[in-house]
Rosetta silent file (secondary structure, phi, psi, omega in degrees, C-alpha in Angstrom):
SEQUENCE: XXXXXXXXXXXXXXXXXXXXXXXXXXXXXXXXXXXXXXXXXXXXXXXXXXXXXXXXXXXXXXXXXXXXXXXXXXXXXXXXXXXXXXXXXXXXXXXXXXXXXXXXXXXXXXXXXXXXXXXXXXXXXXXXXXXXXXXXXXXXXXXXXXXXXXXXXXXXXXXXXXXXXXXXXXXXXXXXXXXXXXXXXXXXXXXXXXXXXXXXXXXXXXXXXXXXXXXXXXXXXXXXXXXXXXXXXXXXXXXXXXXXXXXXXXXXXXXXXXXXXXXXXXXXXXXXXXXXXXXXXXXXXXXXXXXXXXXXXXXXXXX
SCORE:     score description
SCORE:     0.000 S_00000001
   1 L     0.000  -54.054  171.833  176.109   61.893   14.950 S_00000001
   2 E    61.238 -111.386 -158.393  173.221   61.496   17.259 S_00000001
   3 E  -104.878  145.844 -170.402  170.173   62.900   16.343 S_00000001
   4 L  -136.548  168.056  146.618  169.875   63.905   12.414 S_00000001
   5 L   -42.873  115.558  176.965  167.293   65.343   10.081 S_00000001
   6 H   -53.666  -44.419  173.944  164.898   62.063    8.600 S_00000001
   7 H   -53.308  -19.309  178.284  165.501   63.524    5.124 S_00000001
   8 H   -90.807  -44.465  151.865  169.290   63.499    5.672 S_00000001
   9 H   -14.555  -77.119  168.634  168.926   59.964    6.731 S_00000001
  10 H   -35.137  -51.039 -179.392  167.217   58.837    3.649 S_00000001
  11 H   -73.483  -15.784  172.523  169.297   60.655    1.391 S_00000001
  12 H   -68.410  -36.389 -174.247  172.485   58.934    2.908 S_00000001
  13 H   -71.792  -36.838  163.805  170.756   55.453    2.039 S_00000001
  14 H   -42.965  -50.132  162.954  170.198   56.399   -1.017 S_00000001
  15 H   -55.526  -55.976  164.309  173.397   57.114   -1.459 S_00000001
  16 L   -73.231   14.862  171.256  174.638   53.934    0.059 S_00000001
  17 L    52.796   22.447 -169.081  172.060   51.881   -1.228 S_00000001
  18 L  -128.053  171.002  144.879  170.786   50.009    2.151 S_00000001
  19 L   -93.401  151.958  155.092  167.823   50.811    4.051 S_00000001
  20 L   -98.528  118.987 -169.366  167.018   52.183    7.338 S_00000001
  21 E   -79.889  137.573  179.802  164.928   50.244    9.851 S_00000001
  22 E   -96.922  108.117 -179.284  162.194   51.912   11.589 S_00000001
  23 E   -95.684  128.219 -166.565  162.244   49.328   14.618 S_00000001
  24 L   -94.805  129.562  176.855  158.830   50.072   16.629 S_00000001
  25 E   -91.457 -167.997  148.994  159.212   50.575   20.185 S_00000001
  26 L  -154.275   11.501  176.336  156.707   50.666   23.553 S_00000001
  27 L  -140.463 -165.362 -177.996  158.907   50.960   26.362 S_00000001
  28 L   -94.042  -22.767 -154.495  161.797   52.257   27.969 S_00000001
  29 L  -102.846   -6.354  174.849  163.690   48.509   27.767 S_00000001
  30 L  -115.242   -3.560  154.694  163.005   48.219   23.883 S_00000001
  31 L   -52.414  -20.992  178.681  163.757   51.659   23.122 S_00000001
  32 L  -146.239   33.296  161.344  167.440   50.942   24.290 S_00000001
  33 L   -87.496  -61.668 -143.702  167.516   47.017   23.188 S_00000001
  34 H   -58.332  -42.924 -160.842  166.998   49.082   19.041 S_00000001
  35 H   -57.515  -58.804  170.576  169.734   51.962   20.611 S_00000001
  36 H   -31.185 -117.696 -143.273  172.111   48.609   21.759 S_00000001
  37 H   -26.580  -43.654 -178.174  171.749   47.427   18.602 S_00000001
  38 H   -64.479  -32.424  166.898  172.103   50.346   16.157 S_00000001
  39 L   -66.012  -32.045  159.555  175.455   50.689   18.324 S_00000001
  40 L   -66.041  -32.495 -169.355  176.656   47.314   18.261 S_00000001
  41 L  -121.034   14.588 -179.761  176.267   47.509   14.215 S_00000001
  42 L    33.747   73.874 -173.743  176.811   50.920   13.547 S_00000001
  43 L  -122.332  152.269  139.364  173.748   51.452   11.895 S_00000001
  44 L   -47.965 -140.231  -92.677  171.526   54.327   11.302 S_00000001
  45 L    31.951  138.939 -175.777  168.251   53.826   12.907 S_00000001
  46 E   -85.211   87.834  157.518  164.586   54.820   13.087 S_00000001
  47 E   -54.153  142.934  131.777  163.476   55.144   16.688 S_00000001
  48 E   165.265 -122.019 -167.961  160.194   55.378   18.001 S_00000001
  49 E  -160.569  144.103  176.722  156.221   54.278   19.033 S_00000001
  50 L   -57.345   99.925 -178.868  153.564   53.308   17.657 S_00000001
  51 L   -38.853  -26.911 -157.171  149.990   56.113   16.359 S_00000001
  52 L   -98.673  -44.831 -172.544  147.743   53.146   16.531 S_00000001
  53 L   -69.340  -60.754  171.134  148.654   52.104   20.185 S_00000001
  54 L   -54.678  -78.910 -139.650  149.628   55.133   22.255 S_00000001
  55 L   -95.629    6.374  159.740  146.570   57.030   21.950 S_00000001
  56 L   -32.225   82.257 -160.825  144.056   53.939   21.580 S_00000001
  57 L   -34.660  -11.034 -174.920  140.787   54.448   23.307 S_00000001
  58 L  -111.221   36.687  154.812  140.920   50.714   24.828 S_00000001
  59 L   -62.929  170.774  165.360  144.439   51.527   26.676 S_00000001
  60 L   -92.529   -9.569  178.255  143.943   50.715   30.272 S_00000001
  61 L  -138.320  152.935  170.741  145.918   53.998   31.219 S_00000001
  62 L  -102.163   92.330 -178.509  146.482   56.994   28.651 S_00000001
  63 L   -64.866  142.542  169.272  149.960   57.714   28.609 S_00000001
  64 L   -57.523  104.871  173.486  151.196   60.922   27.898 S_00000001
  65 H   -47.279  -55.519  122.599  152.787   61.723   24.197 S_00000001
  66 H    44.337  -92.613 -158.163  155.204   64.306   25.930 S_00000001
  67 H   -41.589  -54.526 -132.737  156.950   61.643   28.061 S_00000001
  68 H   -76.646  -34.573 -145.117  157.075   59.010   25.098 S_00000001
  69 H   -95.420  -34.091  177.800  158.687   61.717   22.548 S_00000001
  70 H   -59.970  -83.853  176.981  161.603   63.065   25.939 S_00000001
  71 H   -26.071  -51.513  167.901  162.590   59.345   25.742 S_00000001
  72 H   -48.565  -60.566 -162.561  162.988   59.080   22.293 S_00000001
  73 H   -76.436  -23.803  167.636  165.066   62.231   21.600 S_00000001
  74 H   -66.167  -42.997  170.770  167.012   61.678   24.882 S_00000001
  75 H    -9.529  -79.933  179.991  167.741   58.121   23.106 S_00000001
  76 H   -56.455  -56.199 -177.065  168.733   59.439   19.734 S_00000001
  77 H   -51.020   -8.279 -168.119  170.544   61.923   21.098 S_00000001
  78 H  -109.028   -9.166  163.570  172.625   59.532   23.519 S_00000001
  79 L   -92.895  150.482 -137.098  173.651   57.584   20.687 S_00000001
  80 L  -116.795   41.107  162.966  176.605   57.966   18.503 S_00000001
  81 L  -122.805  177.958  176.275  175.285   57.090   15.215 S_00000001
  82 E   -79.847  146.587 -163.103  172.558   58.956   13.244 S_00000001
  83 E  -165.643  130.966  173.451  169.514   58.083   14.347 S_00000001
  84 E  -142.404  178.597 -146.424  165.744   59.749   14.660 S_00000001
  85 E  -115.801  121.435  166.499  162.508   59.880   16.334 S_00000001
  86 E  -130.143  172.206 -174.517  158.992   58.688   14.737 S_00000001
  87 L  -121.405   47.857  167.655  155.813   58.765   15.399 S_00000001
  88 L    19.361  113.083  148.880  154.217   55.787   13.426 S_00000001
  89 L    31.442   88.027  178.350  150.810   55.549   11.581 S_00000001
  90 E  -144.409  126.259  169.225  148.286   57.249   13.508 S_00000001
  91 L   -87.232   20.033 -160.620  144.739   58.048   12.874 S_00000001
  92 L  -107.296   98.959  136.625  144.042   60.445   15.407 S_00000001
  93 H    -1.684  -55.917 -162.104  144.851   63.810   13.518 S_00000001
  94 H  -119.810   22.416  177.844  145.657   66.146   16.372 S_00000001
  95 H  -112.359  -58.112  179.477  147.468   63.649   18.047 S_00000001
  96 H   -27.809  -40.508 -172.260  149.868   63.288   14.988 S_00000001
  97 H   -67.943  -55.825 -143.079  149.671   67.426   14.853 S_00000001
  98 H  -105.846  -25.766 -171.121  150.840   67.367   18.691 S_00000001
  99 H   -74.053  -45.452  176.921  153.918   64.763   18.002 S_00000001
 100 H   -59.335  -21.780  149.155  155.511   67.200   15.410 S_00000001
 101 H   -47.129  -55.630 -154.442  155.063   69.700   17.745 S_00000001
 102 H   -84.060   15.469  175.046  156.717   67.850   20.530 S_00000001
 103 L    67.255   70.830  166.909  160.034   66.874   17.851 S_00000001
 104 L  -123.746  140.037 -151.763  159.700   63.916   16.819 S_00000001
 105 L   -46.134  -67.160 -165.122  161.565   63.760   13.457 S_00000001
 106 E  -108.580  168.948  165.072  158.760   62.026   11.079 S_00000001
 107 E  -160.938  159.798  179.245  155.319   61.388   11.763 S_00000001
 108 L  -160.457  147.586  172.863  152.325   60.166    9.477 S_00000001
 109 E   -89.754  151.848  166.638  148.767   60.064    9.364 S_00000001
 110 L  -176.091  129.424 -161.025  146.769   57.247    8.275 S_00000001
 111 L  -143.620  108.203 -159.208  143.064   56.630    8.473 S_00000001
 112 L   -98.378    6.732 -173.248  141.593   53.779    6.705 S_00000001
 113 L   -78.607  -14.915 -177.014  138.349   54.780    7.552 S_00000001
 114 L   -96.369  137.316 -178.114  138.746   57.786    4.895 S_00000001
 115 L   -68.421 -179.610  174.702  138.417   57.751    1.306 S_00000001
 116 H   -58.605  -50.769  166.282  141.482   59.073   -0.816 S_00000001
 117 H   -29.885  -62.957 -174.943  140.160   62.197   -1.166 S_00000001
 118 H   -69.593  -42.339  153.560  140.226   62.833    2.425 S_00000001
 119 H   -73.555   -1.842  177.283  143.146   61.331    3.373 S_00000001
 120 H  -104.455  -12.073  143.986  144.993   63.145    1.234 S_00000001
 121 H   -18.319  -65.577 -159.921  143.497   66.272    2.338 S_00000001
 122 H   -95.958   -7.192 -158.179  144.425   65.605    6.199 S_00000001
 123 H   -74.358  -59.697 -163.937  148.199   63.711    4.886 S_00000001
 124 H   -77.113   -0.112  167.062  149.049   67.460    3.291 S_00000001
 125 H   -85.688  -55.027  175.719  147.946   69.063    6.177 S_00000001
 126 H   -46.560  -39.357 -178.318  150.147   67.490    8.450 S_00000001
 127 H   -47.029  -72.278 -163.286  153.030   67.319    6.085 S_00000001
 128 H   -24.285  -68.237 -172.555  152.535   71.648    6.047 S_00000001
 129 H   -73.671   11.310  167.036  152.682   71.596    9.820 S_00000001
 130 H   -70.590  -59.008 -165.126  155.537   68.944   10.136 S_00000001
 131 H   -65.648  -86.994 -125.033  157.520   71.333    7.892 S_00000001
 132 L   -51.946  -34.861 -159.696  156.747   74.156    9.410 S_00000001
 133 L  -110.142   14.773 -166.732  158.033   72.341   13.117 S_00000001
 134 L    13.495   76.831  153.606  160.862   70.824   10.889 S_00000001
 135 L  -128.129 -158.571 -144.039  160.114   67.601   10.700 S_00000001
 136 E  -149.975  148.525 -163.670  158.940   65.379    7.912 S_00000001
 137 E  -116.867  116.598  177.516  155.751   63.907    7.201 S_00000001
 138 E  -101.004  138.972 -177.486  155.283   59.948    5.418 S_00000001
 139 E  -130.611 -171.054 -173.911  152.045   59.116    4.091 S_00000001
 140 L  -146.809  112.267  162.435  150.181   56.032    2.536 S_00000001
 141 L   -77.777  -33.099  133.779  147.235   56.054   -0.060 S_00000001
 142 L  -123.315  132.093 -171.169  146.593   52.636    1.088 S_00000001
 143 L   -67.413  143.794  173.123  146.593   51.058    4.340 S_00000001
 144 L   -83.181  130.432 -176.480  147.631   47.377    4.504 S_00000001
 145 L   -34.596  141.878  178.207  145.514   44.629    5.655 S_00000001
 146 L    86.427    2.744 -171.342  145.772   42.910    9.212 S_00000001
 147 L   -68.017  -20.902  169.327  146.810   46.199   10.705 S_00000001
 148 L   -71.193  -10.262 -157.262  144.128   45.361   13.404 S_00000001
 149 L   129.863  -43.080 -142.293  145.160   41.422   13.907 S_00000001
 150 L  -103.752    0.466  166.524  142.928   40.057   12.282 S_00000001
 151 L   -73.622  140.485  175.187  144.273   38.453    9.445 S_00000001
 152 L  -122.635  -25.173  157.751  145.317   34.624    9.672 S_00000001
 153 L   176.335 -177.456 -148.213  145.878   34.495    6.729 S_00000001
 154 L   -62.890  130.312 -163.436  146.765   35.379    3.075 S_00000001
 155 L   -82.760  176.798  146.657  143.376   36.626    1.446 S_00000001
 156 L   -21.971  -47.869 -164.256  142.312   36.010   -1.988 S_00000001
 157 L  -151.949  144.923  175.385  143.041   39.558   -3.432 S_00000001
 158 L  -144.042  138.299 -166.137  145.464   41.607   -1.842 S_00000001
 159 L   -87.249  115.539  175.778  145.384   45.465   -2.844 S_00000001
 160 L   -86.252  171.827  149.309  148.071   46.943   -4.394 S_00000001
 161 L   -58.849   73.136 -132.288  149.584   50.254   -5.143 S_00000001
 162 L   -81.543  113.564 -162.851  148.494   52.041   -8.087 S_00000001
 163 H   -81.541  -38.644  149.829  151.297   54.467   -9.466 S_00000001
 164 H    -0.636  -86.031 -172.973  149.090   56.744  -11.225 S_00000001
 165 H   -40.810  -66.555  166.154  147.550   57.249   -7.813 S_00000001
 166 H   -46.009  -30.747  173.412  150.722   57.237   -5.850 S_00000001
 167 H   -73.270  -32.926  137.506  151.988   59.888   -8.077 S_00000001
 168 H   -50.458  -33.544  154.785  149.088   62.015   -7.422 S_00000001
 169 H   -77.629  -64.885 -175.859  149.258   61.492   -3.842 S_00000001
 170 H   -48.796  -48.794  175.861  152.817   62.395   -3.353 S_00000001
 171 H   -44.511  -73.671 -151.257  152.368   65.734   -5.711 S_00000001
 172 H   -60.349  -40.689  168.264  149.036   66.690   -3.969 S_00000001
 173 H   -62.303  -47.933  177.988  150.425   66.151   -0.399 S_00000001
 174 L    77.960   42.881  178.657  154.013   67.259   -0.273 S_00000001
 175 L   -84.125  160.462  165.820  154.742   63.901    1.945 S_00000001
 176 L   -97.655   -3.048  157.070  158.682   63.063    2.452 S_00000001
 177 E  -173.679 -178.833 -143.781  158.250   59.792    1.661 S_00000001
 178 E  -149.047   96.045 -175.808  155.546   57.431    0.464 S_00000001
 179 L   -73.317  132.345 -148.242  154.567   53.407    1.769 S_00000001
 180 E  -114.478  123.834  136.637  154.175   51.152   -1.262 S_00000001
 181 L   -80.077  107.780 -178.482  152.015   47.932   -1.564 S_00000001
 182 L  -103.818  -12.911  166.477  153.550   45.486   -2.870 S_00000001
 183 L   133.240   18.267  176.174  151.699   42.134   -1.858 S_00000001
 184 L  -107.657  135.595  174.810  152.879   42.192    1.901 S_00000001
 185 L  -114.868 -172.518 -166.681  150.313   42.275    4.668 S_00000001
 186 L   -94.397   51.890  164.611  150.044   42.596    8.328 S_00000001
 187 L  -132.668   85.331  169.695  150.269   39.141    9.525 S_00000001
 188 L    23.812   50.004 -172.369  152.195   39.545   11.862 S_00000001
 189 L    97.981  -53.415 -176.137  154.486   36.553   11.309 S_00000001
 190 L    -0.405  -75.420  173.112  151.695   33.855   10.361 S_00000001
 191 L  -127.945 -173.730 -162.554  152.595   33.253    6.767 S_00000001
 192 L  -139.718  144.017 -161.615  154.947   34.402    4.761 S_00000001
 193 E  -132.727  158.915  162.226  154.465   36.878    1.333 S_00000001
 194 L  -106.702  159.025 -171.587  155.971   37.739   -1.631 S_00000001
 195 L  -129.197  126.951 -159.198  156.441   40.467   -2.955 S_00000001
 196 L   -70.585   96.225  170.547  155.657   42.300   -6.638 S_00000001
 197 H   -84.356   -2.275  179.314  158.946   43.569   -7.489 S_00000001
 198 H   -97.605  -18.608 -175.232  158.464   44.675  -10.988 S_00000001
 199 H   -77.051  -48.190  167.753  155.058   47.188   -9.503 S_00000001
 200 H   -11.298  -87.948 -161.377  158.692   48.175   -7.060 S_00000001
 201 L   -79.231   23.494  166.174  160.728   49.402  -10.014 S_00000001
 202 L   -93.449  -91.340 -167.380  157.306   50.983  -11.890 S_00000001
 203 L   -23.852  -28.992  168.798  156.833   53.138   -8.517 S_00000001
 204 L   -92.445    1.155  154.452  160.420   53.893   -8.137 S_00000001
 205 L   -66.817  -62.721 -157.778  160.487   55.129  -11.745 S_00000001
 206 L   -91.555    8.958 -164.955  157.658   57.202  -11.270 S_00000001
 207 L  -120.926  174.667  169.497  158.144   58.803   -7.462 S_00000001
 208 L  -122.952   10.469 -163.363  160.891   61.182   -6.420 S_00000001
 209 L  -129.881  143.548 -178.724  160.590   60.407   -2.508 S_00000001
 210 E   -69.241  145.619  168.944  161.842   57.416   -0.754 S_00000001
 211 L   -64.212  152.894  172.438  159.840   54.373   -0.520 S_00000001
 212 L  -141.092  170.621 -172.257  158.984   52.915    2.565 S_00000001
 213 E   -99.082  105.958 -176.949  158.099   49.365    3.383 S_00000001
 214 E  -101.510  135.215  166.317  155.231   48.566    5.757 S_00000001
 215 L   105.404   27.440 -164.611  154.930   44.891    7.314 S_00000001
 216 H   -88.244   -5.941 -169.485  158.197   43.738    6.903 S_00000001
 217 H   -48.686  -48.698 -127.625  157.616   40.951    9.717 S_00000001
 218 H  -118.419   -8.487 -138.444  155.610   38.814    7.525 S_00000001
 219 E  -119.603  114.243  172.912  157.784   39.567    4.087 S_00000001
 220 L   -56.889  115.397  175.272  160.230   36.661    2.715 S_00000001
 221 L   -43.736  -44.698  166.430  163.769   37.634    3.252 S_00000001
 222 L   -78.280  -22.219 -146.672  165.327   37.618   -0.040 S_00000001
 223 H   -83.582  -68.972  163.883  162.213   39.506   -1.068 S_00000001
 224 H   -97.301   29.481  163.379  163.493   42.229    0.905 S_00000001
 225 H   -92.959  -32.415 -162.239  167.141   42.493   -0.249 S_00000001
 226 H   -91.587  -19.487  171.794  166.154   42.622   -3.455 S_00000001
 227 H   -35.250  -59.044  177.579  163.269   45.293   -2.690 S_00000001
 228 H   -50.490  -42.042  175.426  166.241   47.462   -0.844 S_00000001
 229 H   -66.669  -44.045  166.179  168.084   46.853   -4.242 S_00000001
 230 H   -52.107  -32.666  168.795  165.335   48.394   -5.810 S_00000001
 231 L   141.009  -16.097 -177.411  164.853   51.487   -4.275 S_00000001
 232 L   -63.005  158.583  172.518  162.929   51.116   -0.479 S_00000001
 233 L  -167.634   45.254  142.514  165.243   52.898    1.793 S_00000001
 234 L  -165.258  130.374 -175.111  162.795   52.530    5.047 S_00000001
 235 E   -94.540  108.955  174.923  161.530   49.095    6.583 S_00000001
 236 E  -107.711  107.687  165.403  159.058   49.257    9.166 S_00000001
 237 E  -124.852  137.543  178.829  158.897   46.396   11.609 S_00000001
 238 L  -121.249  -35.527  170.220  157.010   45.485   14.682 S_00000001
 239 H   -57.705  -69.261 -155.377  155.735   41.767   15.180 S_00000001
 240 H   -53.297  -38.742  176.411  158.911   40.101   14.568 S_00000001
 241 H   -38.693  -67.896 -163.107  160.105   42.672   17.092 S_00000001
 242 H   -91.504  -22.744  166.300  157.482   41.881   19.992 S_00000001
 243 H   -63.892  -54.352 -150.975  157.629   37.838   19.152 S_00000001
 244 H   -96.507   -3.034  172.349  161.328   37.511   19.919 S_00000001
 245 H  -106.808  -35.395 -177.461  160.959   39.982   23.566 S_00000001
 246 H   -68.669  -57.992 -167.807  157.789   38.448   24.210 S_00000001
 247 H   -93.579  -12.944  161.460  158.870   34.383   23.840 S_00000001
 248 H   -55.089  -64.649 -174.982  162.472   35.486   25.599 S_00000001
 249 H   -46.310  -47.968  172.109  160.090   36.725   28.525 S_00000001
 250 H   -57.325  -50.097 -179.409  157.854   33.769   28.869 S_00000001
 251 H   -42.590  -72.661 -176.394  161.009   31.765   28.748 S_00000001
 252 H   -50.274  -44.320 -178.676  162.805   33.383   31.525 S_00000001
 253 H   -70.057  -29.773  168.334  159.665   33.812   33.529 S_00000001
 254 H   -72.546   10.597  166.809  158.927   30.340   33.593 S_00000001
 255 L   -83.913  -25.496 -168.057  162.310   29.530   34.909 S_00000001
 256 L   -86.094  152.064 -161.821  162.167   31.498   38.064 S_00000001
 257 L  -130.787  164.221 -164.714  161.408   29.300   40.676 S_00000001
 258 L   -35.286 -173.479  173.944  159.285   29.541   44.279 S_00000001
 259 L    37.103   38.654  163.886  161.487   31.916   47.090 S_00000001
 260 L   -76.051  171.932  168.165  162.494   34.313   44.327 S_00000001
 261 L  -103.160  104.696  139.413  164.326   38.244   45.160 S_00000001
 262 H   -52.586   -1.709  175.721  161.975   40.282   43.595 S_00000001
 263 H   -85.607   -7.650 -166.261  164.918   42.367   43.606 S_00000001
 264 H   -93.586  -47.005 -147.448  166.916   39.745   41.345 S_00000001
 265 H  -116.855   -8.502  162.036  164.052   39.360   38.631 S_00000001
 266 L  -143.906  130.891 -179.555  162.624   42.245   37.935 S_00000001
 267 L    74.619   36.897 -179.925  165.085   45.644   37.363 S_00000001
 268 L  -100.497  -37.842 -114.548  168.095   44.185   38.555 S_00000001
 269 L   -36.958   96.232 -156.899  169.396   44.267   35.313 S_00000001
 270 L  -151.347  121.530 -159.088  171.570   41.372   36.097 S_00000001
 271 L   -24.928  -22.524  178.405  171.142   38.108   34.517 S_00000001
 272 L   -81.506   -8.217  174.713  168.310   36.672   36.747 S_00000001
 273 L   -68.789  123.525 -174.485  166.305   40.023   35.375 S_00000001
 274 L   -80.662  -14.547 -173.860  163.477   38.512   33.205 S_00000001
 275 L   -83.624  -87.392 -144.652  163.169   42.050   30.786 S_00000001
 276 L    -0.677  -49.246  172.868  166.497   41.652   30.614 S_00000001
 277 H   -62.941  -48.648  179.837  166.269   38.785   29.079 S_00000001
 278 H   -84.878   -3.444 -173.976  163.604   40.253   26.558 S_00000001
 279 H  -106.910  -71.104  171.241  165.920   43.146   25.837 S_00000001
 280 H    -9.954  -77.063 -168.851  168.679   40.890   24.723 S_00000001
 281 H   -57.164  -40.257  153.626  166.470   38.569   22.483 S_00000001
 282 H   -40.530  -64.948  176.021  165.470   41.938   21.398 S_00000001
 283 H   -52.896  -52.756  154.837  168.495   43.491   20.340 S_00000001
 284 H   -56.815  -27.676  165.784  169.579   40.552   18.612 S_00000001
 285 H   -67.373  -53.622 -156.566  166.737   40.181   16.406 S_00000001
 286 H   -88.909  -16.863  165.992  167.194   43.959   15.471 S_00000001
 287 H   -66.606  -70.386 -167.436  171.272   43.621   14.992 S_00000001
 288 H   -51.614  -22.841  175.929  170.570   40.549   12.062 S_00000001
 289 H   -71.622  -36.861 -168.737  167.378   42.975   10.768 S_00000001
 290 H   -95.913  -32.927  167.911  169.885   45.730   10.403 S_00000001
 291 H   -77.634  -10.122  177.129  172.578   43.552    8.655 S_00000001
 292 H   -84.665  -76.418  153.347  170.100   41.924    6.186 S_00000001
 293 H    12.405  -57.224  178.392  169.297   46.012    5.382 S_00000001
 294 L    83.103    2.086  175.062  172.708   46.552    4.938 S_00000001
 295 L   -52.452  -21.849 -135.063  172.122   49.867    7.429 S_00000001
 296 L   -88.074  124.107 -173.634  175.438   47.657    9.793 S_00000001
 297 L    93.375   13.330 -165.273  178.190   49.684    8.941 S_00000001
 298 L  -139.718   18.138  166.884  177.100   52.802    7.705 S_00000001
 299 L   -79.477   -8.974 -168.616  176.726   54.975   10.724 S_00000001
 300 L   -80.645  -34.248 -143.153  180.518   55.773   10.680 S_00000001
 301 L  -103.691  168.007 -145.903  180.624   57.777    7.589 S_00000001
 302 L  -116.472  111.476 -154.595  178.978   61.129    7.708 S_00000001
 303 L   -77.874    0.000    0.000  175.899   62.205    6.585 S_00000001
């Protein structure tokens, strides 16, 4: 299948009633831990990198979108399930503008610094010029808390999705799909949320475009089966992701011992390679992510 249209994606889950995981990458070694995995489990899968990271004024080097988006689409393309290229939640306008250019299947804006009004303003401009570069644009009327960090833990009041609102965003925009609040935030593993499943089935009543899930790191597991039952049919995770390559990594590195072959431990890949090691731990976290989904089996049949 290799690389597909995001909208034909969706509408296959829909049909089949699973989700697709958007697993967020940053490299070359977890970009083809997600590919392993969507291959081991015959899944669909959402490739790609993060909006908030790549073009972040406090990198220490500014990598080129270009390279990042050739990697991806050679990816999807080298793999033999369906599978496509995003460009994640980014508030830089013209960088989003320049990804859809460069083919990467979906991409969305999101700026929390803007009122609704505004954001929905720059959401339907990109959507125009996604379509136009055929791709597909996902927006959000509100961003979820902690996307900075900085949460520790569950606040007081946590802001939900208003469908009124949502329905009026999705009209006004022309997005191809549309991230719901439901009581899950960004922290990043910390604690663990629940989630309002009856505001779920109001919003999936009232929208016509697949839901997507932001946060899922943080979001109690049965929570999101029955969410998936409900109508989401895209997950987006990143922490859990970056926990389980990250505490592989430490692990390994603190095993290597004086008189190592730098040629053994790093890019070898050969068991004494520590990313190796983080590419594994990877893949396996995103194989058990894609069978709780219910994506693991549903790359054979043909979209």
């Amino acid at each position: 299948m290799t690389l597909v249209a995001f909208n034909d994606l969706m509408a296959h889950a829909e049909q089949g009633q699973y989700a697709v995981g958007y697993f967020e990458c940053w490299n070359l070694e977890s970009l083809l831990a997600v590919a392993d995995a969507a291959e081991a489990t015959r899944s669909p899968v959402l490739l790609g990198f993060s909006g908030l990271t790549l073009p972040h004024p406090a990198r220490v080097r500014r990598d080129p979108l270009n390279v990042y988006a050739s990697m991806g689409l050679e990816a999807c393309r080298a793999v033999t399930i369906p599978a496509a290229l995003v460009f994640n939640e980014c508030p830089d306008f013209y960088r989003v503008l320049e990804a859809a250019a460069l083919g990467y299947g979906l991409v969305m804006f999101s700026d929390e610094s803007l009122s609704l009004e505004e954001q929905a303003v720059r959401v339907q401009q990109v959507a125009e010029t996604a379509h136009q570069a055929g791709a597909a644009a996902e927006g959000e009327a509100l961003s979820l808390p902690g996307l900075s960090g900085e949460l520790l833990e569950i606040p007081e009041q946590i802001p939900l999705s208003e469908v009124q609102t949502a329905r009026e965003f999705v009209e006004k925009t022309g997005v191809d799909a549309f991230a719901v609040n439901l009581g899950q935030l960004h922290l990043h593993g910390r604690q663990e949320v629940r989630l309002n499943l009856d505001l779920l089935q109001e919003l999936r009543n009232a929208l016509e475009v697949p839901l997507v899930l932001h946060g899922a790191s943080s979001v109690n597991r049965q929570d999101l089966v029955a969410a998936i039952e409900l109508g989401i049919r895209k997950i987006n995770v990143g922490s859990a992701l970056k926990q389980a390559y990250f505490e592989s990594l430490r692990t390994a590195c603190s095993s290597v011992g004086e008189g190592y072959n730098p040629y053994e431990v790093i890019g070898s890949g050969q068991s004494s390679d520590v990313l190796m090691a983080g590419r594994v731990a990877l893949q396996r976290e995103v194989e058990e992510l894609m069978r709780l989904f219910g994506s693991a089996g549903k790359g054979n049949s043909t979209l």
